[in-house]
PDB file of C-alpha atoms and ligand atoms in Angstrom:
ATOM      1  CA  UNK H 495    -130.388 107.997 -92.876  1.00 88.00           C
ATOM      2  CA  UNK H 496    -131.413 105.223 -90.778  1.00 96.00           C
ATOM      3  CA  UNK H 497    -129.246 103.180 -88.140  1.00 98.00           C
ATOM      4  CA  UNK H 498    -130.810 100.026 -87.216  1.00 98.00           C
ATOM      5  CA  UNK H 499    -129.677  98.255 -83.815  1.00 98.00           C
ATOM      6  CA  UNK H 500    -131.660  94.841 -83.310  1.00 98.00           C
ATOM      7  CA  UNK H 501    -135.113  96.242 -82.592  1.00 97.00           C
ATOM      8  CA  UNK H 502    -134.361 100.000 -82.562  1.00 97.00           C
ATOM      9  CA  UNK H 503    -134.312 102.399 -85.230  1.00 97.00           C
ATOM     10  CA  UNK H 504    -132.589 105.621 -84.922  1.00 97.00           C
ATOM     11  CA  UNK H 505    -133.640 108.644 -88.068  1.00 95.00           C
ATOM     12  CA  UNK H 506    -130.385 110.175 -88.328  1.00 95.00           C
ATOM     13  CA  UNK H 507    -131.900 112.179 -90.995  1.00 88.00           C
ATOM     14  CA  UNK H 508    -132.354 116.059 -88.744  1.00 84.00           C
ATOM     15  CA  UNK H 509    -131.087 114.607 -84.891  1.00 95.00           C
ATOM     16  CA  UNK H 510    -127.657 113.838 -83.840  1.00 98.00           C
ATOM     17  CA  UNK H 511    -127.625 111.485 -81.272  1.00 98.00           C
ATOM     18  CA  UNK H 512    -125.882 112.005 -78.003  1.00 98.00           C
ATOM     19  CA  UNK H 513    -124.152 108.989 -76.850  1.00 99.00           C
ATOM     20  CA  UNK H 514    -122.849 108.860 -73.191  1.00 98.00           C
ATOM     21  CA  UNK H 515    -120.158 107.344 -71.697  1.00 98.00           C
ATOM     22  CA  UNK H 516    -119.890 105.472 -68.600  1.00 98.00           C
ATOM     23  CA  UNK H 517    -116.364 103.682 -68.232  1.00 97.00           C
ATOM     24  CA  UNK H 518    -116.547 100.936 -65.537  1.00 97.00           C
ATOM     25  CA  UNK H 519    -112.719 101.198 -65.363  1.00 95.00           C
ATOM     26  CA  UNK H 520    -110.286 102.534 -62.390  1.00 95.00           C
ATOM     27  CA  UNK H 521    -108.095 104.352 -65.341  1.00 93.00           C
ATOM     28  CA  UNK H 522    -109.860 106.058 -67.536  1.00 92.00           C
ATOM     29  CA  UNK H 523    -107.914 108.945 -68.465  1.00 92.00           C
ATOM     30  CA  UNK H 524    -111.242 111.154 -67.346  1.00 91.00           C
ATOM     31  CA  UNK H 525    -113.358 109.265 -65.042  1.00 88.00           C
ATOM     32  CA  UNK H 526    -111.438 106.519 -64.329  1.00 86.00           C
ATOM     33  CA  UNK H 527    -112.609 104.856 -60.999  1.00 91.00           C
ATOM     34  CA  UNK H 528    -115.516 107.423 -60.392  1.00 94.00           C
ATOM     35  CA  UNK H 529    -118.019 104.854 -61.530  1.00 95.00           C
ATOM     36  CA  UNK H 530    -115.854 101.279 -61.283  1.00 96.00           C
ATOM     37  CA  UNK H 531    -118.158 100.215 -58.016  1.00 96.00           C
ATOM     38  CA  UNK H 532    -121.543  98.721 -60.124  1.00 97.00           C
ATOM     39  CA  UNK H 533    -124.149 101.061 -58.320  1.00 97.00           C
ATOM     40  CA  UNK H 534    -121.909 104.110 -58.922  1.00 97.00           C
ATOM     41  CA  UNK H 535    -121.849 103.125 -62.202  1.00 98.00           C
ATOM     42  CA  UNK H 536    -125.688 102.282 -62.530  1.00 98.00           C
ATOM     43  CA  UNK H 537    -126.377 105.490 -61.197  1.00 98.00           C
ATOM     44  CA  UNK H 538    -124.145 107.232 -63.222  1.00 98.00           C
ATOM     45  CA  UNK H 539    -125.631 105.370 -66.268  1.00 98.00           C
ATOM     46  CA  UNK H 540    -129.276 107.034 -65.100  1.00 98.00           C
ATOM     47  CA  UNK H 541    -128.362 110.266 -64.924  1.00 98.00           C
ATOM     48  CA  UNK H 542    -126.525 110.627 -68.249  1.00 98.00           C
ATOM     49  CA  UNK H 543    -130.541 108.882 -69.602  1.00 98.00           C
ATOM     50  CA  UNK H 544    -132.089 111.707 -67.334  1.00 98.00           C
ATOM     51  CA  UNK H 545    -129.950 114.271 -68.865  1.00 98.00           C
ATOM     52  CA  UNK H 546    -131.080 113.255 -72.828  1.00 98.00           C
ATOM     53  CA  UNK H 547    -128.773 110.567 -73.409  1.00 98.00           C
ATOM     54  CA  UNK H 548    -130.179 108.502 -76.445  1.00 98.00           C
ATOM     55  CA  UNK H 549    -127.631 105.697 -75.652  1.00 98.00           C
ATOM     56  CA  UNK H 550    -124.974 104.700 -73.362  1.00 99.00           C
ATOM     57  CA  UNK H 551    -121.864 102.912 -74.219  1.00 98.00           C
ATOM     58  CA  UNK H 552    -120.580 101.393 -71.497  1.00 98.00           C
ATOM     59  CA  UNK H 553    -117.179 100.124 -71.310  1.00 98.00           C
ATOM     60  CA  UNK H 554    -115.158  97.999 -69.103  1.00 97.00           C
ATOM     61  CA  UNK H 555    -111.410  98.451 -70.644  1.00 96.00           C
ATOM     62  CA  UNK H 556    -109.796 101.668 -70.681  1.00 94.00           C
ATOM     63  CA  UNK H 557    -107.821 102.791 -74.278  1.00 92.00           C
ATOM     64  CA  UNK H 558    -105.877 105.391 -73.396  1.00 90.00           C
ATOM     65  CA  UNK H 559    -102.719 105.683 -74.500  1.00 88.00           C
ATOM     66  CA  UNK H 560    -100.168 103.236 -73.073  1.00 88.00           C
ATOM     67  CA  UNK H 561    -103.207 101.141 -71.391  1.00 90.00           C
ATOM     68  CA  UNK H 562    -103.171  97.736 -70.871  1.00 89.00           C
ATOM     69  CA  UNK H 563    -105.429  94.565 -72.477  1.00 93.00           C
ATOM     70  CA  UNK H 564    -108.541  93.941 -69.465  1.00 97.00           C
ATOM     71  CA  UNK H 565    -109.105  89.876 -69.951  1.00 97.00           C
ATOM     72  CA  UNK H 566    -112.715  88.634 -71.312  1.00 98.00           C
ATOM     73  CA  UNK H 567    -113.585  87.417 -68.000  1.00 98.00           C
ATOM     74  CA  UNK H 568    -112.819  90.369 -66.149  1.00 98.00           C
ATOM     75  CA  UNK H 569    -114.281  92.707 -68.628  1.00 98.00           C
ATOM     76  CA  UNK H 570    -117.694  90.883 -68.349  1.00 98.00           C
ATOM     77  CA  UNK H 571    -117.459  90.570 -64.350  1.00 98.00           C
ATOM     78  CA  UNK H 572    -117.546  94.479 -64.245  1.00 98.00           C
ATOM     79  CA  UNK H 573    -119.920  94.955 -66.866  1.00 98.00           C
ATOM     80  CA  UNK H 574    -122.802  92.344 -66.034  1.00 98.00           C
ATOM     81  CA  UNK H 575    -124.203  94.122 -63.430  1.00 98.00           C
ATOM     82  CA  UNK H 576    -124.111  97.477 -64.455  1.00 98.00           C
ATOM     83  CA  UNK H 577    -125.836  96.213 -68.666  1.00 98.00           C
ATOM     84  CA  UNK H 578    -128.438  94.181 -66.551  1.00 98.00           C
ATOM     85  CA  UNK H 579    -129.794  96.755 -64.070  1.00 98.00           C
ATOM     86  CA  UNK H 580    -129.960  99.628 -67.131  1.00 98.00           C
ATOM     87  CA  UNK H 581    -131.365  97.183 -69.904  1.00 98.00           C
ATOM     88  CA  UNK H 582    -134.265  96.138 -67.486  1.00 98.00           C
ATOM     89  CA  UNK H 583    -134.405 100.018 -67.441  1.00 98.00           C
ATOM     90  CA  UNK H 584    -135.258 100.550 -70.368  1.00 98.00           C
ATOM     91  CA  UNK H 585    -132.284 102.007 -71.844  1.00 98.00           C
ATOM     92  CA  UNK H 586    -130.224 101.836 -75.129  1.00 98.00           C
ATOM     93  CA  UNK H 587    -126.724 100.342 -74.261  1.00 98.00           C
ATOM     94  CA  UNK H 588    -123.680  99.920 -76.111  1.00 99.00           C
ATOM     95  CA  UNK H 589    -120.537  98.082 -75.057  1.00 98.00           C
ATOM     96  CA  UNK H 590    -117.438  99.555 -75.359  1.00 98.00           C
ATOM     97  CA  UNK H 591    -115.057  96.491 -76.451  1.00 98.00           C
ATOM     98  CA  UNK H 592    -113.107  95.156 -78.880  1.00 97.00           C
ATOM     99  CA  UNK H 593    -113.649  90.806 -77.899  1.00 98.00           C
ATOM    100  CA  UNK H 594    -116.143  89.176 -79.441  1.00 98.00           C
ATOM    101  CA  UNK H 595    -116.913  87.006 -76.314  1.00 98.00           C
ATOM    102  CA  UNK H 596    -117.903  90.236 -74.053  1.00 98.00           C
ATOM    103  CA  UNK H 597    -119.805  91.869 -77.144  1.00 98.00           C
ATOM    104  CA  UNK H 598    -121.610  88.435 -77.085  1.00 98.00           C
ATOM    105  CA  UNK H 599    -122.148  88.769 -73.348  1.00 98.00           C
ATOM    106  CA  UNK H 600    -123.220  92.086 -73.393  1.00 98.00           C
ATOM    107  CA  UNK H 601    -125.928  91.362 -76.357  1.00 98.00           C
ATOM    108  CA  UNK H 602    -127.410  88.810 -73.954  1.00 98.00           C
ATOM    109  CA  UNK H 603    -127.881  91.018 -71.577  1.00 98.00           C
ATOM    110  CA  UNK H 604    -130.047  93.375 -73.840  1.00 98.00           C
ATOM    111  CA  UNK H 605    -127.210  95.538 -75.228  1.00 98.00           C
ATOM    112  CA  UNK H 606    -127.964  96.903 -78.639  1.00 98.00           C
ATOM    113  CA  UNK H 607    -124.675  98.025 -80.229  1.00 99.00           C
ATOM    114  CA  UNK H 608    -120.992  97.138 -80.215  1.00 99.00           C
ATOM    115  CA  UNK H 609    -118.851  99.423 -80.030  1.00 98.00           C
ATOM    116  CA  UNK H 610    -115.610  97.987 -81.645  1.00 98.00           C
ATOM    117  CA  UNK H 611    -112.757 100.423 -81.324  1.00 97.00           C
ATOM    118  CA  UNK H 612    -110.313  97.282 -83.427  1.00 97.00           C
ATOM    119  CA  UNK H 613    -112.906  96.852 -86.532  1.00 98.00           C
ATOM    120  CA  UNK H 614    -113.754  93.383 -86.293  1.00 98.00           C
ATOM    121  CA  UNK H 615    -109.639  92.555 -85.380  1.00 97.00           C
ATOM    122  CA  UNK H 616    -111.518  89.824 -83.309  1.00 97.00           C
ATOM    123  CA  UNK H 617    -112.074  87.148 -86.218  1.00 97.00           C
ATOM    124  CA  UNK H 618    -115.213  85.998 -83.636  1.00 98.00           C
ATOM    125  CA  UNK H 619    -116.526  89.612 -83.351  1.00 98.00           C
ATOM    126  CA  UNK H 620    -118.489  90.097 -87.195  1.00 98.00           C
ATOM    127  CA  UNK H 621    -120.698  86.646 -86.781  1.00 98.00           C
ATOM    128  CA  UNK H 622    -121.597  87.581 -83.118  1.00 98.00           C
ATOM    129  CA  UNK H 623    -122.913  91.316 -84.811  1.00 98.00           C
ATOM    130  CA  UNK H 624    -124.426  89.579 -87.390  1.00 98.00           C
ATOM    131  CA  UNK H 625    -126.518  87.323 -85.656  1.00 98.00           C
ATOM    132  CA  UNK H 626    -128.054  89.791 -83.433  1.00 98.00           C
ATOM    133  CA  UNK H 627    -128.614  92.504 -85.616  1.00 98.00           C
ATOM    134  CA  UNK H 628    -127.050  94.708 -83.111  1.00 98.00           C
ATOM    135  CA  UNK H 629    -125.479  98.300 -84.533  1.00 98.00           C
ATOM    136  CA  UNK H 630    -121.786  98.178 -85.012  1.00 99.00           C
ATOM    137  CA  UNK H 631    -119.728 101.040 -84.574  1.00 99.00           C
ATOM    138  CA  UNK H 632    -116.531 100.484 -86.684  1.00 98.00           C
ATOM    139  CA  UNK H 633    -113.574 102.435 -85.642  1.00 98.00           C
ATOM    140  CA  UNK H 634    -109.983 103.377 -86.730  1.00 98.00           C
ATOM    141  CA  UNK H 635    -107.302 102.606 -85.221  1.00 96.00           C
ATOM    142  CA  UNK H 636    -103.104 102.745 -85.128  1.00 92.00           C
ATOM    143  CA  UNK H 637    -101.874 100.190 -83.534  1.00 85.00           C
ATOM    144  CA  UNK H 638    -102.558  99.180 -80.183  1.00 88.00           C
ATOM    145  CA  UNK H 639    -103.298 101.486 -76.624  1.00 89.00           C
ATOM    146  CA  UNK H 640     -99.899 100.546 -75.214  1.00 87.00           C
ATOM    147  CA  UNK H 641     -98.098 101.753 -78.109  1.00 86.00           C
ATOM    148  CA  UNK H 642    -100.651 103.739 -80.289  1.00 87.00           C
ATOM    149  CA  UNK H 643     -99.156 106.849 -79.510  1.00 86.00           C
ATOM    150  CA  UNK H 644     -95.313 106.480 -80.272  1.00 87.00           C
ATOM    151  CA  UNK H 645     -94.791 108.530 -83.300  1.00 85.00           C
ATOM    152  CA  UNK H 646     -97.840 107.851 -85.030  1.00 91.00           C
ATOM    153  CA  UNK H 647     -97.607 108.919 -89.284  1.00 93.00           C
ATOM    154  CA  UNK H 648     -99.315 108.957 -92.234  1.00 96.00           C
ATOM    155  CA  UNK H 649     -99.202 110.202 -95.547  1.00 96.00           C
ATOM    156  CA  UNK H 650    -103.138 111.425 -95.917  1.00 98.00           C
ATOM    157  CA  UNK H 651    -104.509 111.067 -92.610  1.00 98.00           C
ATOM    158  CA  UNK H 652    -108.325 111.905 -93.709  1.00 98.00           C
ATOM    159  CA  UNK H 653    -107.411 109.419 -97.030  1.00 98.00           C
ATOM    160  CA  UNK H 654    -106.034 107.094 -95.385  1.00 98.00           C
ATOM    161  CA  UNK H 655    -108.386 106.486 -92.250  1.00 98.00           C
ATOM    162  CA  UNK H 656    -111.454 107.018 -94.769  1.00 98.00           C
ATOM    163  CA  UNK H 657    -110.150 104.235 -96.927  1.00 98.00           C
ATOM    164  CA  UNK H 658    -110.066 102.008 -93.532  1.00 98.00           C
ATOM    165  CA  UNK H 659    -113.335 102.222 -92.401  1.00 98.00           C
ATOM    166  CA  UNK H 660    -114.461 101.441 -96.158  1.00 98.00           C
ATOM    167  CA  UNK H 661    -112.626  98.275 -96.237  1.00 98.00           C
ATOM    168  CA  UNK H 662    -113.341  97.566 -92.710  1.00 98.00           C
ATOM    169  CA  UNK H 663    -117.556  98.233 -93.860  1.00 98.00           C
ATOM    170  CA  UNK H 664    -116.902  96.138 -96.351  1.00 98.00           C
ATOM    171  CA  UNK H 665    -115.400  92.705 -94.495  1.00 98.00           C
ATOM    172  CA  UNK H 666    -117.993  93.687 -92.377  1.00 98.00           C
ATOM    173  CA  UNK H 667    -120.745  92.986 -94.614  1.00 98.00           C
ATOM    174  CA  UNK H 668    -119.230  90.422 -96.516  1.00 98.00           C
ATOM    175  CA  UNK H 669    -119.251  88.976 -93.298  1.00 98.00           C
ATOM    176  CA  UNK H 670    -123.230  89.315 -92.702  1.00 98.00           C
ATOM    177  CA  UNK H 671    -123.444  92.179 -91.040  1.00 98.00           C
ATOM    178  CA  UNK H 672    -126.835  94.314 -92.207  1.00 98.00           C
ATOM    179  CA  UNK H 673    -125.024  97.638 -93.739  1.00 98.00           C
ATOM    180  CA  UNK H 674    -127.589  99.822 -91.853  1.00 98.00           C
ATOM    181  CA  UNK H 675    -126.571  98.657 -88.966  1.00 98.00           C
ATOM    182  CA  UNK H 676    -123.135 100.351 -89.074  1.00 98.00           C
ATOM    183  CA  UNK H 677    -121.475 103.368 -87.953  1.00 98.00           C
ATOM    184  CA  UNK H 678    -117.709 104.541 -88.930  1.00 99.00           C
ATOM    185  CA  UNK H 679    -115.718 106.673 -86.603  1.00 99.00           C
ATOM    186  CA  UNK H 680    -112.333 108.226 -87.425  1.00 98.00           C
ATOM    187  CA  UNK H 681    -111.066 107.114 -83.734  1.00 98.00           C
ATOM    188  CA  UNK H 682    -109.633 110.305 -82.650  1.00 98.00           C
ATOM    189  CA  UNK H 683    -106.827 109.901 -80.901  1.00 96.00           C
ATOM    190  CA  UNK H 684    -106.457 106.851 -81.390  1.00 96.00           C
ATOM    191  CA  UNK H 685    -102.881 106.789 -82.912  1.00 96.00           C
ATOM    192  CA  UNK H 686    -102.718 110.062 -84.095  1.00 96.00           C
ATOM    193  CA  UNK H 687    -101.042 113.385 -83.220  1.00 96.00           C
ATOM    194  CA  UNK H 688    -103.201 116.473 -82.251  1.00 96.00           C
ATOM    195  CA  UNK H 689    -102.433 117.738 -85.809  1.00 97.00           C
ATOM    196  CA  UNK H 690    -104.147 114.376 -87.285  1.00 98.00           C
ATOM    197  CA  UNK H 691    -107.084 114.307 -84.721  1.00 98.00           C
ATOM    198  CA  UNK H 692    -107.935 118.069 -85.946  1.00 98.00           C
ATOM    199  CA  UNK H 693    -107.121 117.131 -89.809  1.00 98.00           C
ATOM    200  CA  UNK H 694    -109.902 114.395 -89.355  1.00 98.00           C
ATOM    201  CA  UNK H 695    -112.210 116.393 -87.151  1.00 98.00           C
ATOM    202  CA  UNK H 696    -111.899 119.107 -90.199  1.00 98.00           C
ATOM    203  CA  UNK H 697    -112.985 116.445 -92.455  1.00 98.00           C
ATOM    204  CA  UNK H 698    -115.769 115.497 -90.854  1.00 98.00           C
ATOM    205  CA  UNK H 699    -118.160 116.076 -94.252  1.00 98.00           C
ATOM    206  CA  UNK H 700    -115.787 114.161 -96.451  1.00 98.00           C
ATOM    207  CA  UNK H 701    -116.251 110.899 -93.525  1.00 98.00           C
ATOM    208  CA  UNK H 702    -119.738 111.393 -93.158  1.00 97.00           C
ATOM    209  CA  UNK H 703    -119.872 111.430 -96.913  1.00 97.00           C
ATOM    210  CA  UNK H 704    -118.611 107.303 -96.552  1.00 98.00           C
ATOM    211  CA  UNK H 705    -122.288 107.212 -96.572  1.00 96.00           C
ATOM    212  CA  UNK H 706    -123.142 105.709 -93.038  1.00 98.00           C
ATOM    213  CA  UNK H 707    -123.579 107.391 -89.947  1.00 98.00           C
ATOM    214  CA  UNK H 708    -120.341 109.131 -88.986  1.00 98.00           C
ATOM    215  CA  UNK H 709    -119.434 108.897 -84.808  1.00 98.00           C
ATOM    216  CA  UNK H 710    -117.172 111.039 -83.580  1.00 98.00           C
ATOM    217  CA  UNK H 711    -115.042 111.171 -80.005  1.00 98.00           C
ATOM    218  CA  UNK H 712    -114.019 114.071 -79.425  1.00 98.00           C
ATOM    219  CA  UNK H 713    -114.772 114.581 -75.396  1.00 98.00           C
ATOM    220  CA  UNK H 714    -112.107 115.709 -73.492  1.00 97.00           C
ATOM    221  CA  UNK H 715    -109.715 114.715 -75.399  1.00 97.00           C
ATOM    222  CA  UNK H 716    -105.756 115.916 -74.831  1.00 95.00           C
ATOM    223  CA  UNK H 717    -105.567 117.311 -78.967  1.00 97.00           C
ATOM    224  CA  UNK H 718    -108.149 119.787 -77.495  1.00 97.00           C
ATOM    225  CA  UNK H 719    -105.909 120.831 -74.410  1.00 96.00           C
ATOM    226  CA  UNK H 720    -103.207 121.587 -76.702  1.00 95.00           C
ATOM    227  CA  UNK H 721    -105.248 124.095 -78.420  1.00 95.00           C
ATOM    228  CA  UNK H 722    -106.740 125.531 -74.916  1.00 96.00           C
ATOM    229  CA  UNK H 723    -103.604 124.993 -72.390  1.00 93.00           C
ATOM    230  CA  UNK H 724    -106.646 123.397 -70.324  1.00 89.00           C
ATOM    231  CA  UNK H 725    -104.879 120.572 -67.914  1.00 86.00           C
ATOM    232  CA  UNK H 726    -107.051 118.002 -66.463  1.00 93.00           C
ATOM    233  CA  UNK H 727    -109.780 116.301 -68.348  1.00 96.00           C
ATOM    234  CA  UNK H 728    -112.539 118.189 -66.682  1.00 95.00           C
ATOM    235  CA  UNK H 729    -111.553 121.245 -68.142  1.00 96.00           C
ATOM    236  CA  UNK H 730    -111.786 120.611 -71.029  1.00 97.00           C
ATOM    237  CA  UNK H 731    -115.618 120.706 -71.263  1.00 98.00           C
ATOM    238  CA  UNK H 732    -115.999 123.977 -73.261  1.00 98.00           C
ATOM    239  CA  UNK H 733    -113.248 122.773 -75.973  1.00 98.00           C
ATOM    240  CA  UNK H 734    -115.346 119.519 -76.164  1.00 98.00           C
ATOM    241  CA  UNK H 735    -118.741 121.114 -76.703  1.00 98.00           C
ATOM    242  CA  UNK H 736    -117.253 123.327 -79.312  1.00 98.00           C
ATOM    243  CA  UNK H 737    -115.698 120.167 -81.318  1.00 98.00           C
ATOM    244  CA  UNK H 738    -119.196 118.419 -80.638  1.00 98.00           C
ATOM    245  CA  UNK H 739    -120.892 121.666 -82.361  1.00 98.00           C
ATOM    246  CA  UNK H 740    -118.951 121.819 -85.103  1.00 98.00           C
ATOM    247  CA  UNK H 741    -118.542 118.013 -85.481  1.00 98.00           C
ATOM    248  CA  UNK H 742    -122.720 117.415 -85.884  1.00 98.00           C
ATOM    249  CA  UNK H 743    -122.657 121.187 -87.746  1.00 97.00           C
ATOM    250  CA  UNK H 744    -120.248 118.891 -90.591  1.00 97.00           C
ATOM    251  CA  UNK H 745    -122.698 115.663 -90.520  1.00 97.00           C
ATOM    252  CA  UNK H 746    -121.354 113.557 -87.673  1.00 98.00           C
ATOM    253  CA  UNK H 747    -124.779 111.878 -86.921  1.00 98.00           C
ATOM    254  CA  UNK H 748    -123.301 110.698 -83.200  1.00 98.00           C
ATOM    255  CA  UNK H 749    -121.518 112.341 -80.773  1.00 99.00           C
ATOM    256  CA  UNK H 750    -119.708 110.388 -77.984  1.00 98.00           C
ATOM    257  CA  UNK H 751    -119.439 112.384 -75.046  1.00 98.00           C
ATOM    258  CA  UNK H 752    -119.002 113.033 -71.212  1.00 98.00           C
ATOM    259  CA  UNK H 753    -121.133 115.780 -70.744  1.00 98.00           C
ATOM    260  CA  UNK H 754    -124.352 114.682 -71.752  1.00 98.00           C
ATOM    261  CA  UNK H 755    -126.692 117.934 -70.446  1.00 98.00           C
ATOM    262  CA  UNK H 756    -124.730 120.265 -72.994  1.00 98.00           C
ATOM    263  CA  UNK H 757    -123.953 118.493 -75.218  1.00 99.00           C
ATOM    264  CA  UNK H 758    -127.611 117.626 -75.704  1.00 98.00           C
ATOM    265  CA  UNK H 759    -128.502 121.502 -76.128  1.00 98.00           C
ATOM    266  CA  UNK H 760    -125.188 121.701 -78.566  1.00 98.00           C
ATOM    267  CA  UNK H 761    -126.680 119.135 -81.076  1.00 98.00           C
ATOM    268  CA  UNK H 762    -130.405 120.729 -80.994  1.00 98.00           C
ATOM    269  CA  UNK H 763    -128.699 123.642 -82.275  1.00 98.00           C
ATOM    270  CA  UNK H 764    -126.437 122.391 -84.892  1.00 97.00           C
ATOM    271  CA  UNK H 765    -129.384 120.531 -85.783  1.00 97.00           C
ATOM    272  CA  UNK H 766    -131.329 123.341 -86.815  1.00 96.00           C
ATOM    273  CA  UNK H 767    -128.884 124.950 -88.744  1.00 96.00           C
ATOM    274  CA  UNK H 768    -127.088 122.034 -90.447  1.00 95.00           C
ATOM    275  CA  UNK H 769    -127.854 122.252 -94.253  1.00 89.00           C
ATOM    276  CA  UNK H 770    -130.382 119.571 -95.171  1.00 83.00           C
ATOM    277  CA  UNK H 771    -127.427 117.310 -97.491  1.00 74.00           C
ATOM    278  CA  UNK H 772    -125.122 117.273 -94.378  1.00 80.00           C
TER     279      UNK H 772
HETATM  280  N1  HH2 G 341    -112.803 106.947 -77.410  1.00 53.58           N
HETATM  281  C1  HH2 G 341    -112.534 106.302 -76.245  1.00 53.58           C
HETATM  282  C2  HH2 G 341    -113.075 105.032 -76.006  1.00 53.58           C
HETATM  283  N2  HH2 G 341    -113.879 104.432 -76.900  1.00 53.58           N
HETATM  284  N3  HH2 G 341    -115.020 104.470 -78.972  1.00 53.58           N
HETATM  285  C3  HH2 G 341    -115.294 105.088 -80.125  1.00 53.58           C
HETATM  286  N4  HH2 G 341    -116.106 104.503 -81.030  1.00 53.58           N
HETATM  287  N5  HH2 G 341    -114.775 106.313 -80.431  1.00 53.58           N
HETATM  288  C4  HH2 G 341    -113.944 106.976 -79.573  1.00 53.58           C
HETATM  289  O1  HH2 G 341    -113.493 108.096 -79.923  1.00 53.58           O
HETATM  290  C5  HH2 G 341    -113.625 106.348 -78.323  1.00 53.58           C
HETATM  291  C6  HH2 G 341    -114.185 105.071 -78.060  1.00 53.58           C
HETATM  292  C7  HH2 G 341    -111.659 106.941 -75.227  1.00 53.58           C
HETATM  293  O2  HH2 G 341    -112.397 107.701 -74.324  1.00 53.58           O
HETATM  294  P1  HH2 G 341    -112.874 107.226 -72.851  1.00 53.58           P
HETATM  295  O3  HH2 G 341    -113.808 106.085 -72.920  1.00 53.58           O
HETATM  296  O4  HH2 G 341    -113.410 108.423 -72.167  1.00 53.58           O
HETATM  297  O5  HH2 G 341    -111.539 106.834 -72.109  1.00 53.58           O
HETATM  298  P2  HH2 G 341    -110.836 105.459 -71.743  1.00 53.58           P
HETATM  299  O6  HH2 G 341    -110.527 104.758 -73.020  1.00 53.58           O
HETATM  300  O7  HH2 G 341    -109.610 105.882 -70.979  1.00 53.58           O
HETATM  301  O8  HH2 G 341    -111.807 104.658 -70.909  1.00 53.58           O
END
């Protein structure tokens, strides 16, 4: 299974790839303001590449639950810097937003993927993809980050978020959008309860079975505290790498993470023992 993103090609076919994340954001709910200075951040972006990161996605908005919107202008202001000193490194960037002005921004700058946690919500967002022939990550979503976790519901979680990212895929390239240039992501916790972010990590064969490359976000998560009575985020590092394990061990092709060193060795392994149709 190939994933094309402008002039790179990643064979999904036997390697999961190990996307790391570097939030340029005072609040993110695990390393918020750790890396919201640009150098901090442009270091931080080098060592996740030095530790076998095959991409970065670097975001400038945090989504956790009950964030607010970061404006266009601001989102670019923090991210300029940090795309432009890691592109002319050489490395494989993502941006981590939802507006089709910063995706545009970032693409400039040498980005290769968007990252669009809203599915093209942004009616600018698909033509901007398109006409770069940058990867798109399409995710789901419930609601918004201010309110996504108030009660969230559903009948069939897996059905229901599987029938999503089809339709989203689809308005995608109706849209122009290159079909091997996208990825579909469940978005866990991203409106759900812990319950639904384990139903969907459980399904991971049935998502990856939508027939593109399947992302999944597990890292850190607060679903994976619940099961561990682990507090803050950084504890949560041996829940994560067993989710990431068992998530590429089911067919996820990408794994977005913190902890790029381990999780790097975790995906070798489930690599080798995945069954070739996974
Ligand atoms: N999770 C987060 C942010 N962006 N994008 C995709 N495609 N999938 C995810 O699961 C996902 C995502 C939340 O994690 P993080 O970036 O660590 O936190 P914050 O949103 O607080 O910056």
């Amino acid at each position: 299974m190939l994933w094309r993103c402008r002039d790179r090609e990643f064979d999904l076919l036997d390697r999961t790839l190990v996307m790391g994340i570097l939030n340029v954001t005072p609040d993110s709910f695990s390393d918020g303001g750790r890396y919201f200075a640009p150098e901090a951040a442009i270091a931080r972006g080098r060592e996740l590449i030095a530790e076998g990161a095959d991409l970065l996605d670097v975001g400038a908005e945090s989504t956790r639950p009950g964030s607010d919107p970061v404006a266009p202008a601001e989102q670019i202001r923090r991210l300029a810097p940090v795309l432009d000193a890691l592109a002319a490194d050489g490395a494989v960037l993502s941006v981590d937003t939802a507006n089709a002005e910063v995706a545009a921004d970032a693409l400039r700058r040498g980005a290769h993927v968007v990252n669009d946690i809203r599915a093209l919500h942004d009616p600018g967002m698909a033509d901007v993809v398109a006409r770069s022939g940058a990867g798109l990550v399409l995710m789901h979503m419930r609601g918004t980050p201010a309110t996504m976790q108030d009660d969230p519901r559903y009948d069939d979680v897996v059905r229901e978020v599987g029938q999503f990212l089809r339709q989203r895929r689809h308005v995608a390239t109706n849209a122009g959008v290159d079909d091997a240039c996208i990825a579909l992501d469940p978005g866990i916790g991203f409106g759900k309860s812990a319950e639904h972010s384990l139903a969907l990590l459980a399904a991971t064969r049935t998502l990856a079975a939508l027939g593109r490359p399947l992302l999944v976000g597990a890292s850190r998560k607060s679903f994976l505290a619940r099961l561990t009575g682990d507090s803050p985020p950084a504890e949560r590092v041996p829940a994560s790498l067993a989710a990431a394990a068992i998530a590429a061990y089911e067919g996820a092709r990408i794994l977005r993470v913190h902890d790029v060193a381990a999780t790097v060795r975790v995906a070798r392994v489930a690599d080798a023992l995945r069954p070739a149709q996974r």
